[in-house]
mmCIF file of C-alpha atoms in Angstrom:
data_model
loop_
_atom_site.group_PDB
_atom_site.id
_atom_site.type_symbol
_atom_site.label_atom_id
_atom_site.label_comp_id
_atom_site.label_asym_id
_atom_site.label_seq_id
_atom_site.Cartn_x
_atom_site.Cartn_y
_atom_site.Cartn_z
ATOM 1 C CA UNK A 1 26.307 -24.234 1.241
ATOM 2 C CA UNK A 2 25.596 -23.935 4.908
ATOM 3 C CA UNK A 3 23.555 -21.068 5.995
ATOM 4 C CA UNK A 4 23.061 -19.288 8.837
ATOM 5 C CA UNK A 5 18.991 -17.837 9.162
ATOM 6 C CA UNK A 6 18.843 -14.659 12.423
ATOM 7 C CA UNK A 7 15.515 -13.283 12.934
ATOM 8 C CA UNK A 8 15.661 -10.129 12.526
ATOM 9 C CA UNK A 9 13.907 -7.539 14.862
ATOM 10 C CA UNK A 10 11.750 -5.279 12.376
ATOM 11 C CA UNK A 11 10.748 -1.682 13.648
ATOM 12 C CA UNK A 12 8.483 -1.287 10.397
ATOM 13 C CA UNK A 13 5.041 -1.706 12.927
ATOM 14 C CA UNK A 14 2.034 -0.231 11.445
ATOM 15 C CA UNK A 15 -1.374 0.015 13.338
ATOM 16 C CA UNK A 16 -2.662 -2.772 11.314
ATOM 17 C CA UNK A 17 0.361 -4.794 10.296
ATOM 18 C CA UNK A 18 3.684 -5.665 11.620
ATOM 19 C CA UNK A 19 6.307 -7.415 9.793
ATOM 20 C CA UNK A 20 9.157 -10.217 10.672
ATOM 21 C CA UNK A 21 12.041 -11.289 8.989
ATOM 22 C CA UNK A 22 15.100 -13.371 8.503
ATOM 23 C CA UNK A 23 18.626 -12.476 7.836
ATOM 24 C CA UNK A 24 20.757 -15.323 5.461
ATOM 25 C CA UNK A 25 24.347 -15.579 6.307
ATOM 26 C CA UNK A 26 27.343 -17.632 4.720
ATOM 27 C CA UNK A 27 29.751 -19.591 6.761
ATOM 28 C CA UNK A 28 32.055 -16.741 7.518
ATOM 29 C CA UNK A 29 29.416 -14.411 8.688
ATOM 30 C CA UNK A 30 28.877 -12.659 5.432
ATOM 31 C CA UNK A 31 24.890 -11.832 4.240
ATOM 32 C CA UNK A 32 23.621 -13.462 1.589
ATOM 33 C CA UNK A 33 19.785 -13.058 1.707
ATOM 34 C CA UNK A 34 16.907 -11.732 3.362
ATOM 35 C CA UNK A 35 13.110 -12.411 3.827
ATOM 36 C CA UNK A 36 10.220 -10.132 5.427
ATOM 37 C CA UNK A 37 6.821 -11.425 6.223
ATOM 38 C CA UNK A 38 3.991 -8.716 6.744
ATOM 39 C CA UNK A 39 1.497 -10.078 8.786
ATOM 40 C CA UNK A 40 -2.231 -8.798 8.980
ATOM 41 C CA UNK A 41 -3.657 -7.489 12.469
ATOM 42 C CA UNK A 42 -7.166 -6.865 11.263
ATOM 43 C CA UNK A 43 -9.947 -9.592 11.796
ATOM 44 C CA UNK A 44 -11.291 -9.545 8.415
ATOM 45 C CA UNK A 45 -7.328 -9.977 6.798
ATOM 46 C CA UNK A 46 -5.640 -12.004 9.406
ATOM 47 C CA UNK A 47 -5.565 -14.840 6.855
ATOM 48 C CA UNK A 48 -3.251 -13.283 4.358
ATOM 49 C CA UNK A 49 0.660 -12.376 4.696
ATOM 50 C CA UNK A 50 2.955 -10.753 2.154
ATOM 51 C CA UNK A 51 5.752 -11.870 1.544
ATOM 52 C CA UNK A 52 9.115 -10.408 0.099
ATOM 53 C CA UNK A 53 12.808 -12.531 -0.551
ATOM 54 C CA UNK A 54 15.382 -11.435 -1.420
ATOM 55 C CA UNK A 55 18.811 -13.195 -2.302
ATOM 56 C CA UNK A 56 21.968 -11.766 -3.270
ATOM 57 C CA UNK A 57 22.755 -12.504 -7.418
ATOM 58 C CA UNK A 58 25.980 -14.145 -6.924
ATOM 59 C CA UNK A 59 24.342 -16.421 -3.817
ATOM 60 C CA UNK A 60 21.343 -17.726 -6.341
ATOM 61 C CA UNK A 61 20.519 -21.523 -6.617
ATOM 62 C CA UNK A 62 22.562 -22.875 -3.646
ATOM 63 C CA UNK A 63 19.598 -22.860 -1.787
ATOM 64 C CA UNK A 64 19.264 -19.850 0.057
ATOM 65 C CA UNK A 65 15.918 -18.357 -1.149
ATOM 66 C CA UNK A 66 14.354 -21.882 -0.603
ATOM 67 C CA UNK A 67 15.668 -21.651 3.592
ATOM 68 C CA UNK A 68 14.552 -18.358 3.566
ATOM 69 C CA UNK A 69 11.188 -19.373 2.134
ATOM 70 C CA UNK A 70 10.791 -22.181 4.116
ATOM 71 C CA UNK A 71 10.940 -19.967 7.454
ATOM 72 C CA UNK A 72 8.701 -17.658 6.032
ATOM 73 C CA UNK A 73 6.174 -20.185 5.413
ATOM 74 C CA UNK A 74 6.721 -22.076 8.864
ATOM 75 C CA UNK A 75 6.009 -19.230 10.539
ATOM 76 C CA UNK A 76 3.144 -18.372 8.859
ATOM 77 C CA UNK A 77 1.305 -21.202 9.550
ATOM 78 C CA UNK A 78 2.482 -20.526 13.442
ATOM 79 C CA UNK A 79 0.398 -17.012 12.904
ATOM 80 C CA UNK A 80 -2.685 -19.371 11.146
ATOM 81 C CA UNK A 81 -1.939 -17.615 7.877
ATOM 82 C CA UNK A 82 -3.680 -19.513 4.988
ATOM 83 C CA UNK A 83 -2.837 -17.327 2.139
ATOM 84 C CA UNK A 84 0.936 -15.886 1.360
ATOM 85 C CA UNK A 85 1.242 -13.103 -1.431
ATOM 86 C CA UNK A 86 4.039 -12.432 -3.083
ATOM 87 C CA UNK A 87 4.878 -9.877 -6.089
ATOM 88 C CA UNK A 88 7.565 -10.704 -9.073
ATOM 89 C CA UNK A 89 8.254 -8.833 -12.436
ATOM 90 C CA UNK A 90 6.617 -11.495 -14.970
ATOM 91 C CA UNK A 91 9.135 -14.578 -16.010
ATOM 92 C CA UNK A 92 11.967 -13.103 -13.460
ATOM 93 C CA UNK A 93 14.041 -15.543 -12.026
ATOM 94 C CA UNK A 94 12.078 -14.855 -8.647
ATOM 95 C CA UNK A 95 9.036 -15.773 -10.755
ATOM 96 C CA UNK A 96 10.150 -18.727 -11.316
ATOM 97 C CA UNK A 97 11.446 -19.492 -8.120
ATOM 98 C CA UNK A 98 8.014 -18.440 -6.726
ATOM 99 C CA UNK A 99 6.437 -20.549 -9.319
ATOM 100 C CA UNK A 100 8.971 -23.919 -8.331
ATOM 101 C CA UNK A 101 7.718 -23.637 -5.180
ATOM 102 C CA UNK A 102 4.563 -23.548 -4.960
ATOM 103 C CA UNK A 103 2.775 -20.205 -5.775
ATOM 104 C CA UNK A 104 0.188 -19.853 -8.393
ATOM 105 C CA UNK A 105 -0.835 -16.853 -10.364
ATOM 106 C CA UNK A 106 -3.659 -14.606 -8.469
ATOM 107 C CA UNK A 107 -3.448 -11.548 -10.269
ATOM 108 C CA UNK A 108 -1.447 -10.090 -13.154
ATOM 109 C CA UNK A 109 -0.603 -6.276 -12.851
ATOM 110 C CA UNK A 110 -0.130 -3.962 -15.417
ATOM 111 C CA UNK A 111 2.481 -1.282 -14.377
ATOM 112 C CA UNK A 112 2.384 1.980 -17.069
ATOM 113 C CA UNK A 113 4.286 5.236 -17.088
ATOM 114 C CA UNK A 114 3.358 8.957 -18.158
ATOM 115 C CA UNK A 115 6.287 11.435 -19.143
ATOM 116 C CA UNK A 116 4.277 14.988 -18.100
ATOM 117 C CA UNK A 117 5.527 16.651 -21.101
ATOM 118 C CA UNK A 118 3.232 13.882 -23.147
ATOM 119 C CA UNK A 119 0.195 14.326 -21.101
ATOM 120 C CA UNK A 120 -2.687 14.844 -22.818
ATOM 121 C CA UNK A 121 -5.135 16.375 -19.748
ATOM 122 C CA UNK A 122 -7.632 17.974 -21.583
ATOM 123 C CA UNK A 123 -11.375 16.175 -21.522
ATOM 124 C CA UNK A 124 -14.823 17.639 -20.858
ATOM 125 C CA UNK A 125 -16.232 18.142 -17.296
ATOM 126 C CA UNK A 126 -19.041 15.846 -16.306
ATOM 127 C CA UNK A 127 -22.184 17.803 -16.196
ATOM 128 C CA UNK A 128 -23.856 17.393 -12.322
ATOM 129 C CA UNK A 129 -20.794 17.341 -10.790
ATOM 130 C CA UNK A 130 -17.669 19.329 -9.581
ATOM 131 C CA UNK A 131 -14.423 18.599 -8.789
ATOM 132 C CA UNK A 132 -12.308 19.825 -4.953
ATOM 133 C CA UNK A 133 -8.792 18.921 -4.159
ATOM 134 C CA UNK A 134 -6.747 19.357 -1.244
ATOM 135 C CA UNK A 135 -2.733 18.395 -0.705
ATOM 136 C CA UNK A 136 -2.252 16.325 2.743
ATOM 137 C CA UNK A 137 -4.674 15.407 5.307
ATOM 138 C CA UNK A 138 -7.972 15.703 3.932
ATOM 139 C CA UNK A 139 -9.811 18.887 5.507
ATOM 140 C CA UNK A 140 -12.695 18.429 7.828
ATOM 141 C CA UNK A 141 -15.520 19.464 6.005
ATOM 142 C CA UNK A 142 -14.900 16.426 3.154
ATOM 143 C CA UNK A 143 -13.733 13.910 5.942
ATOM 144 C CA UNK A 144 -16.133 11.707 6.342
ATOM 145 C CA UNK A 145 -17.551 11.822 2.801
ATOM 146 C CA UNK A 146 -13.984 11.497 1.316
ATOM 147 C CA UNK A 147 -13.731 7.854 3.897
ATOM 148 C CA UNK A 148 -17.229 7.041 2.114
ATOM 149 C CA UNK A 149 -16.436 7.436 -1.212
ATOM 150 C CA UNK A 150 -13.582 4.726 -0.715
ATOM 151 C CA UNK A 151 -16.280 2.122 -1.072
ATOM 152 C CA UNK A 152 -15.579 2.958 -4.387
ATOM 153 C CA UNK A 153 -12.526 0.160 -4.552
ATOM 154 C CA UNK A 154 -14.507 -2.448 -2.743
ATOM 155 C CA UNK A 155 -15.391 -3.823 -6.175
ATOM 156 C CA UNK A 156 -11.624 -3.475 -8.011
ATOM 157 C CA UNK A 157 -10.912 -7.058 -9.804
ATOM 158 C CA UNK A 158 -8.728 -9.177 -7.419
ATOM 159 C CA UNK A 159 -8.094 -11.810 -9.783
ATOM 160 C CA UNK A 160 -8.256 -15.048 -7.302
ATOM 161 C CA UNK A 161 -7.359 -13.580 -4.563
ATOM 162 C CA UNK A 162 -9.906 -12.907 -1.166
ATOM 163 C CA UNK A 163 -8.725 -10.295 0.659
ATOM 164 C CA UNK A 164 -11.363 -10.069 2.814
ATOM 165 C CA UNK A 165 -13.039 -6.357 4.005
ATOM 166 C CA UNK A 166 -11.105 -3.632 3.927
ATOM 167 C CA UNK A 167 -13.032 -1.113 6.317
ATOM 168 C CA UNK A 168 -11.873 2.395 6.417
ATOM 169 C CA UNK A 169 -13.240 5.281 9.044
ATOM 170 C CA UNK A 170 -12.017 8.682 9.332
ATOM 171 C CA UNK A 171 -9.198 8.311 11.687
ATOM 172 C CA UNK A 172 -7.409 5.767 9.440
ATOM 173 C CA UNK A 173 -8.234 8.207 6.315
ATOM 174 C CA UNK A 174 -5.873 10.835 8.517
ATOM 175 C CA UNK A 175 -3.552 8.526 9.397
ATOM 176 C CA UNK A 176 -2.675 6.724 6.124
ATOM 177 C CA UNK A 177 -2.074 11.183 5.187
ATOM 178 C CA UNK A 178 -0.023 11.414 7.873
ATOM 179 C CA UNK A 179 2.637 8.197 7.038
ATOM 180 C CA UNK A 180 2.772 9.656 3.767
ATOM 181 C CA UNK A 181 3.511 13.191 4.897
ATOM 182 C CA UNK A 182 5.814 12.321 7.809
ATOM 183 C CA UNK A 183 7.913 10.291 5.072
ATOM 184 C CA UNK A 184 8.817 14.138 3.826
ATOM 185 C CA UNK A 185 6.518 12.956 0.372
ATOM 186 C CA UNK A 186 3.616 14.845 -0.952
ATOM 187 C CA UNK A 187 -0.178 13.627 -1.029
ATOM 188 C CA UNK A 188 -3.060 15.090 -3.617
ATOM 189 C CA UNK A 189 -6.079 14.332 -3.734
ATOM 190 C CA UNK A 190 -8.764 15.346 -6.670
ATOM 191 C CA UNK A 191 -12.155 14.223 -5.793
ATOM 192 C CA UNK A 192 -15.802 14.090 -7.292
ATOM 193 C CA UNK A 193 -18.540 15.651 -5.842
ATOM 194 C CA UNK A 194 -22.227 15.231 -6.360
ATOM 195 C CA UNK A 195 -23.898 18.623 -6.885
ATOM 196 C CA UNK A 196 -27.012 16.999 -5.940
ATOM 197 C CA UNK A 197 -25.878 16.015 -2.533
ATOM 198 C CA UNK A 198 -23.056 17.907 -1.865
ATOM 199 C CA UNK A 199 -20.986 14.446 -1.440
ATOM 200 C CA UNK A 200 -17.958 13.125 -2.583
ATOM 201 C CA UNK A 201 -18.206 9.824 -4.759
ATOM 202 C CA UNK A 202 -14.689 9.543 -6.581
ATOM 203 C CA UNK A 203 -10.921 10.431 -6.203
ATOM 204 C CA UNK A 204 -7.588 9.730 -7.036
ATOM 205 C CA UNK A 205 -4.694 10.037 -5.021
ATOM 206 C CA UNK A 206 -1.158 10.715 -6.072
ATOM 207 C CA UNK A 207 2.240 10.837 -3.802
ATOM 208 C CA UNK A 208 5.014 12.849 -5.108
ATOM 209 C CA UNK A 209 8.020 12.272 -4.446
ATOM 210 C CA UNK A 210 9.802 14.725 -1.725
ATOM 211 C CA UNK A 211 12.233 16.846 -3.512
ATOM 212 C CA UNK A 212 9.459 17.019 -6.259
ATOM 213 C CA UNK A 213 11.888 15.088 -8.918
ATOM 214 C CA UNK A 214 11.783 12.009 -10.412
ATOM 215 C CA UNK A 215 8.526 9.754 -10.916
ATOM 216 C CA UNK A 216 5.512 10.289 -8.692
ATOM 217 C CA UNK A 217 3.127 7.345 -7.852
ATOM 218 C CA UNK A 218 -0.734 6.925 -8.327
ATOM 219 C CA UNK A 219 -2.075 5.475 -4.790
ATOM 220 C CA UNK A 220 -5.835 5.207 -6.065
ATOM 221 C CA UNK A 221 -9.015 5.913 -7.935
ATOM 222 C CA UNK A 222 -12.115 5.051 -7.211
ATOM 223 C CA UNK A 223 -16.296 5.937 -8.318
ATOM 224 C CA UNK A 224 -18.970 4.928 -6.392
ATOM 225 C CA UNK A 225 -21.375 2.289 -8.499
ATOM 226 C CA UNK A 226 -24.294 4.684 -8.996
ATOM 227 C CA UNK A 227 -21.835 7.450 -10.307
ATOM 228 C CA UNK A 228 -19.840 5.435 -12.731
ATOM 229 C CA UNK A 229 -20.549 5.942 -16.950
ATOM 230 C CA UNK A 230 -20.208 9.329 -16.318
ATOM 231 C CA UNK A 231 -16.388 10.223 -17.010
ATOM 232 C CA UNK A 232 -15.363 10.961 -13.790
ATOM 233 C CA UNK A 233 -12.018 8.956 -13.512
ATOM 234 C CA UNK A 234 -10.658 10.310 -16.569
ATOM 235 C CA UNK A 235 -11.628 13.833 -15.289
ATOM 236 C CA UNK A 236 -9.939 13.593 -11.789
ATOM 237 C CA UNK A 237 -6.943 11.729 -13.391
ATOM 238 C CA UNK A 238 -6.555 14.636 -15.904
ATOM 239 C CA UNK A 239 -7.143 17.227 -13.446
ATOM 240 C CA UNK A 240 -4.337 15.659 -11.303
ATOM 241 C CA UNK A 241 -2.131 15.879 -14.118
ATOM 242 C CA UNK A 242 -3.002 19.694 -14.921
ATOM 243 C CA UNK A 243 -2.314 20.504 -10.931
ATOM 244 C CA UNK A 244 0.956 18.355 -11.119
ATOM 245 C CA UNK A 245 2.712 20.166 -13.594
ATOM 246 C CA UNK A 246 1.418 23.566 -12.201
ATOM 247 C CA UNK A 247 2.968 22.349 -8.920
ATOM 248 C CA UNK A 248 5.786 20.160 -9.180
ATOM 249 C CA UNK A 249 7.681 21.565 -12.643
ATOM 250 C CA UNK A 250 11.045 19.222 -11.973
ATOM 251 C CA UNK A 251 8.308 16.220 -12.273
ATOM 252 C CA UNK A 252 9.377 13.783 -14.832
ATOM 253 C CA UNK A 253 6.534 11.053 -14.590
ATOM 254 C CA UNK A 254 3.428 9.261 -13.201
ATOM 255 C CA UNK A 255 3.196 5.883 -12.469
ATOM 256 C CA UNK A 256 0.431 3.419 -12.121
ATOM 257 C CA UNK A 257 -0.340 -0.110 -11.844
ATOM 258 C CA UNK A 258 -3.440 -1.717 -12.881
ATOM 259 C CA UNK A 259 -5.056 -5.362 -12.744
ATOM 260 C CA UNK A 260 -4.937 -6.634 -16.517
ATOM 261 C CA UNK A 261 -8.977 -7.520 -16.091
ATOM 262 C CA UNK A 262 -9.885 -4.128 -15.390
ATOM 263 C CA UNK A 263 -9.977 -2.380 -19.274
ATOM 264 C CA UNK A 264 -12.058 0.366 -18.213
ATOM 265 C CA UNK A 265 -9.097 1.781 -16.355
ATOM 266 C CA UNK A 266 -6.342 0.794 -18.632
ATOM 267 C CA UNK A 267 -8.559 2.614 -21.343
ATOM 268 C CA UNK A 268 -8.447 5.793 -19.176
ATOM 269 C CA UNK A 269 -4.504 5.703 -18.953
ATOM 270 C CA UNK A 270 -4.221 4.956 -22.558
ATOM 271 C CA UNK A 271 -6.648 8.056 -23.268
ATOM 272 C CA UNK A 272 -4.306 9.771 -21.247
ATOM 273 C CA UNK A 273 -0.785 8.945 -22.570
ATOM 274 C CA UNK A 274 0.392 6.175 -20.256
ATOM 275 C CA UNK A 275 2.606 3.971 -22.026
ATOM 276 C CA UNK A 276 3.208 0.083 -19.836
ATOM 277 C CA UNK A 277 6.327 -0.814 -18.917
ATOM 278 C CA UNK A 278 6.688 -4.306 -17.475
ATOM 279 C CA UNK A 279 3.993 -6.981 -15.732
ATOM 280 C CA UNK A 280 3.878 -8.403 -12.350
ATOM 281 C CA UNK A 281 2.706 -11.240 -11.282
ATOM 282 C CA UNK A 282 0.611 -11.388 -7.494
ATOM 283 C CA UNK A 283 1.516 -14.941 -6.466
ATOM 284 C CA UNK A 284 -0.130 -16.828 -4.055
ATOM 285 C CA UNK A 285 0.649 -19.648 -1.644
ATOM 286 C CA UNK A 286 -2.222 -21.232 -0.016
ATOM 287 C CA UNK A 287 -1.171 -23.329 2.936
#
C-alpha cells in the first residue's frame, strides 16, 4: 500500500524535551498511523529519544509501522541520537514488531494495581524519624531538602539502559508541580524526615486523577542510601494510602510500575495489597 508520511507540527514542548512526529495516510487521504519522537534537550540525555507508533488495527502488516519507524529512526540519527526507547505490553503485537526490527530488551516493568477498599496501610513508624506531606507545589521551607532527597532514585535498577544524570534543582522541583497541577490533576507528596537533621531523605509522590475518580498513579519513591533498612518506603506508601482515602473517597485504585530487578520494592507493594496486572517491556534501539 502506498503511504503518505506529513510531519506533524507538535505543540507538546517541555523545558527539557520537545517532541516530533509523523502522520501515515492511505491513498485517498485517510490516516492510518502515527509516530512521535521525544527528543532530549539536556546535555547529560541528549543521546536518548523515546519513541511511540502507533498504527491503526485494520492498517497492520502492510507496512505502515515499518515507514513510520523508519522516519523516526532517520531522524534520530539527524539529532545524533544513539539510543531509541520504546515501551510495549510484553508479547503484544507491537512487541514483536519492536522486536523484528531491531530493539532489544532493556528493562522489564512490572505494572501492579491496589483497589483502596483492599489496602492494608497499617505498619509501625520508624523510630528517628517523622513523616510531613503537602498537596501541590512543595512549600518553601522543605524545598530544597525535598530536591535533595531525589538523589534517592539515582541508584533505581535501569536494566541496560544509560540514561545518563538526571540533575534536579529547586525550580524544576516547582515546575514538574506545576504541569501536574495546571493539567487540573492532583499531586501528594509524603516525605521522610530525619529528626536528627531536620532533613528530608524519602518520599513518594502520587497524582490523582482530577475529578478524584478512577485510578490514581504513583510518580515516585525514593530513600537516600544511608537511610534505607529502616522501613521508610513502606511507611510513606502506607501513609499515602491512609491520606488518599481520607481525601479522595470516589478513588477506586493505585497504580504503580516497578523494574522486575528491584524486589525490595515489589515486596513493599505486595505487603501492601498490590496485585500485577500485565508486563512491559523498555525496548531499545541503539543506532
Amino acid at each position: 500500500m502506498s503511504i503518505r508520511l506529513t510531519p506533524l507540527t507538535d505543540p507538546d514542548f517541555r523545558p527539557f524535551s520537545r517532541r516530533i512526529g509523523w502522520l501515515a495516510a492511505d491513498p485517498d487521504g485517510n490516516p492510518v498511523g502515527s509516530a512521535f519522537l521525544r527528543l532530549n534537550s539536556r546535555k547529560s540525555q541528549e543521546h536518548l529519544a523515546d519513541l511511540e507508533v502507533n498504527v491503526h488495527p485494520a492498517e497492520r502488516r502492510r507496512g505502515v509501522g515499518s515507514q513510520l519507524l523508519g522516519a523516526a529512526v532517520d531522524a534520530a540519527r539527524e539529532h545524533d541520537v544513539r539510543l531509541v526507547l520504546a515501551d510495549a505490553r510484553a508479547d503484544s503485537p507491537a512487541d514483536h514488531f519492536l522486536e523484528h526490527h531491531g530493539f532489544t530488551i532493556g528493562v522489564t516493568l512490572v505494572y501492579a494495581r491496589l483497589r483502596l477498599v483492599d489496602a492494608q496501610p497499617a505498619v509501625p513508624a520508624s523510630p528517628g524519624y517523622r513523616l510531613v506531606s503537602w498537596a501541590g507545589v512543595v512549600p518553601d521551607e522543605w524545598a530544597q531538602t525535598f530536591t535533595d532527597a531525589r538523589a534517592g532514585m539515582d541508584d533505581a535498577p535501569t536494566g541496560g539502559i544509560e540514561y545518563g544524570e538526571d540533575a534536579w534543582d529547586v525550580e524544576r522541583t516547582r515546575y514538574a508541580a506545576q504541569v501536574i497541577e495546571q493539567r487540573g490533576e492532583h499531586l501528594t507528596t509524603v516525605a521522610a524526615v530525619d529528626e536528627s537533621t531536620g532533613g528530608i531523605v524519602g518520599f513518594s509522590e502520587l497524582v490523582v486523577p482530577a475529578d478524584g475518580t478512577g485510578d490514581a498513579q504513583h510518580y515516585g519513591t525514593a530513600v537516600l542510601p544511608d537511610h534505607r533498612g529502616h522501613g521508610l518506603a513502606l511507611w510513606m506508601k502506607a501513609e499515602q494510602i491512609r491520606q488518599t482515602r481520607d481525601r479522595f473517597p470516589g478513588l477506586d485504585a493505585l497504580l504503580t510500575d516497578t523494574v522486575s530487578t528491584n524486589t525490595p520494592m515489589q515486596r513493599i507493594n505486595t505487603r501492601l495489597g498490590y496485585q500485577p496486572t500485565h508486563t512491559d517491556h523498555r525496548r531499545r534501539l541503539d543506532l
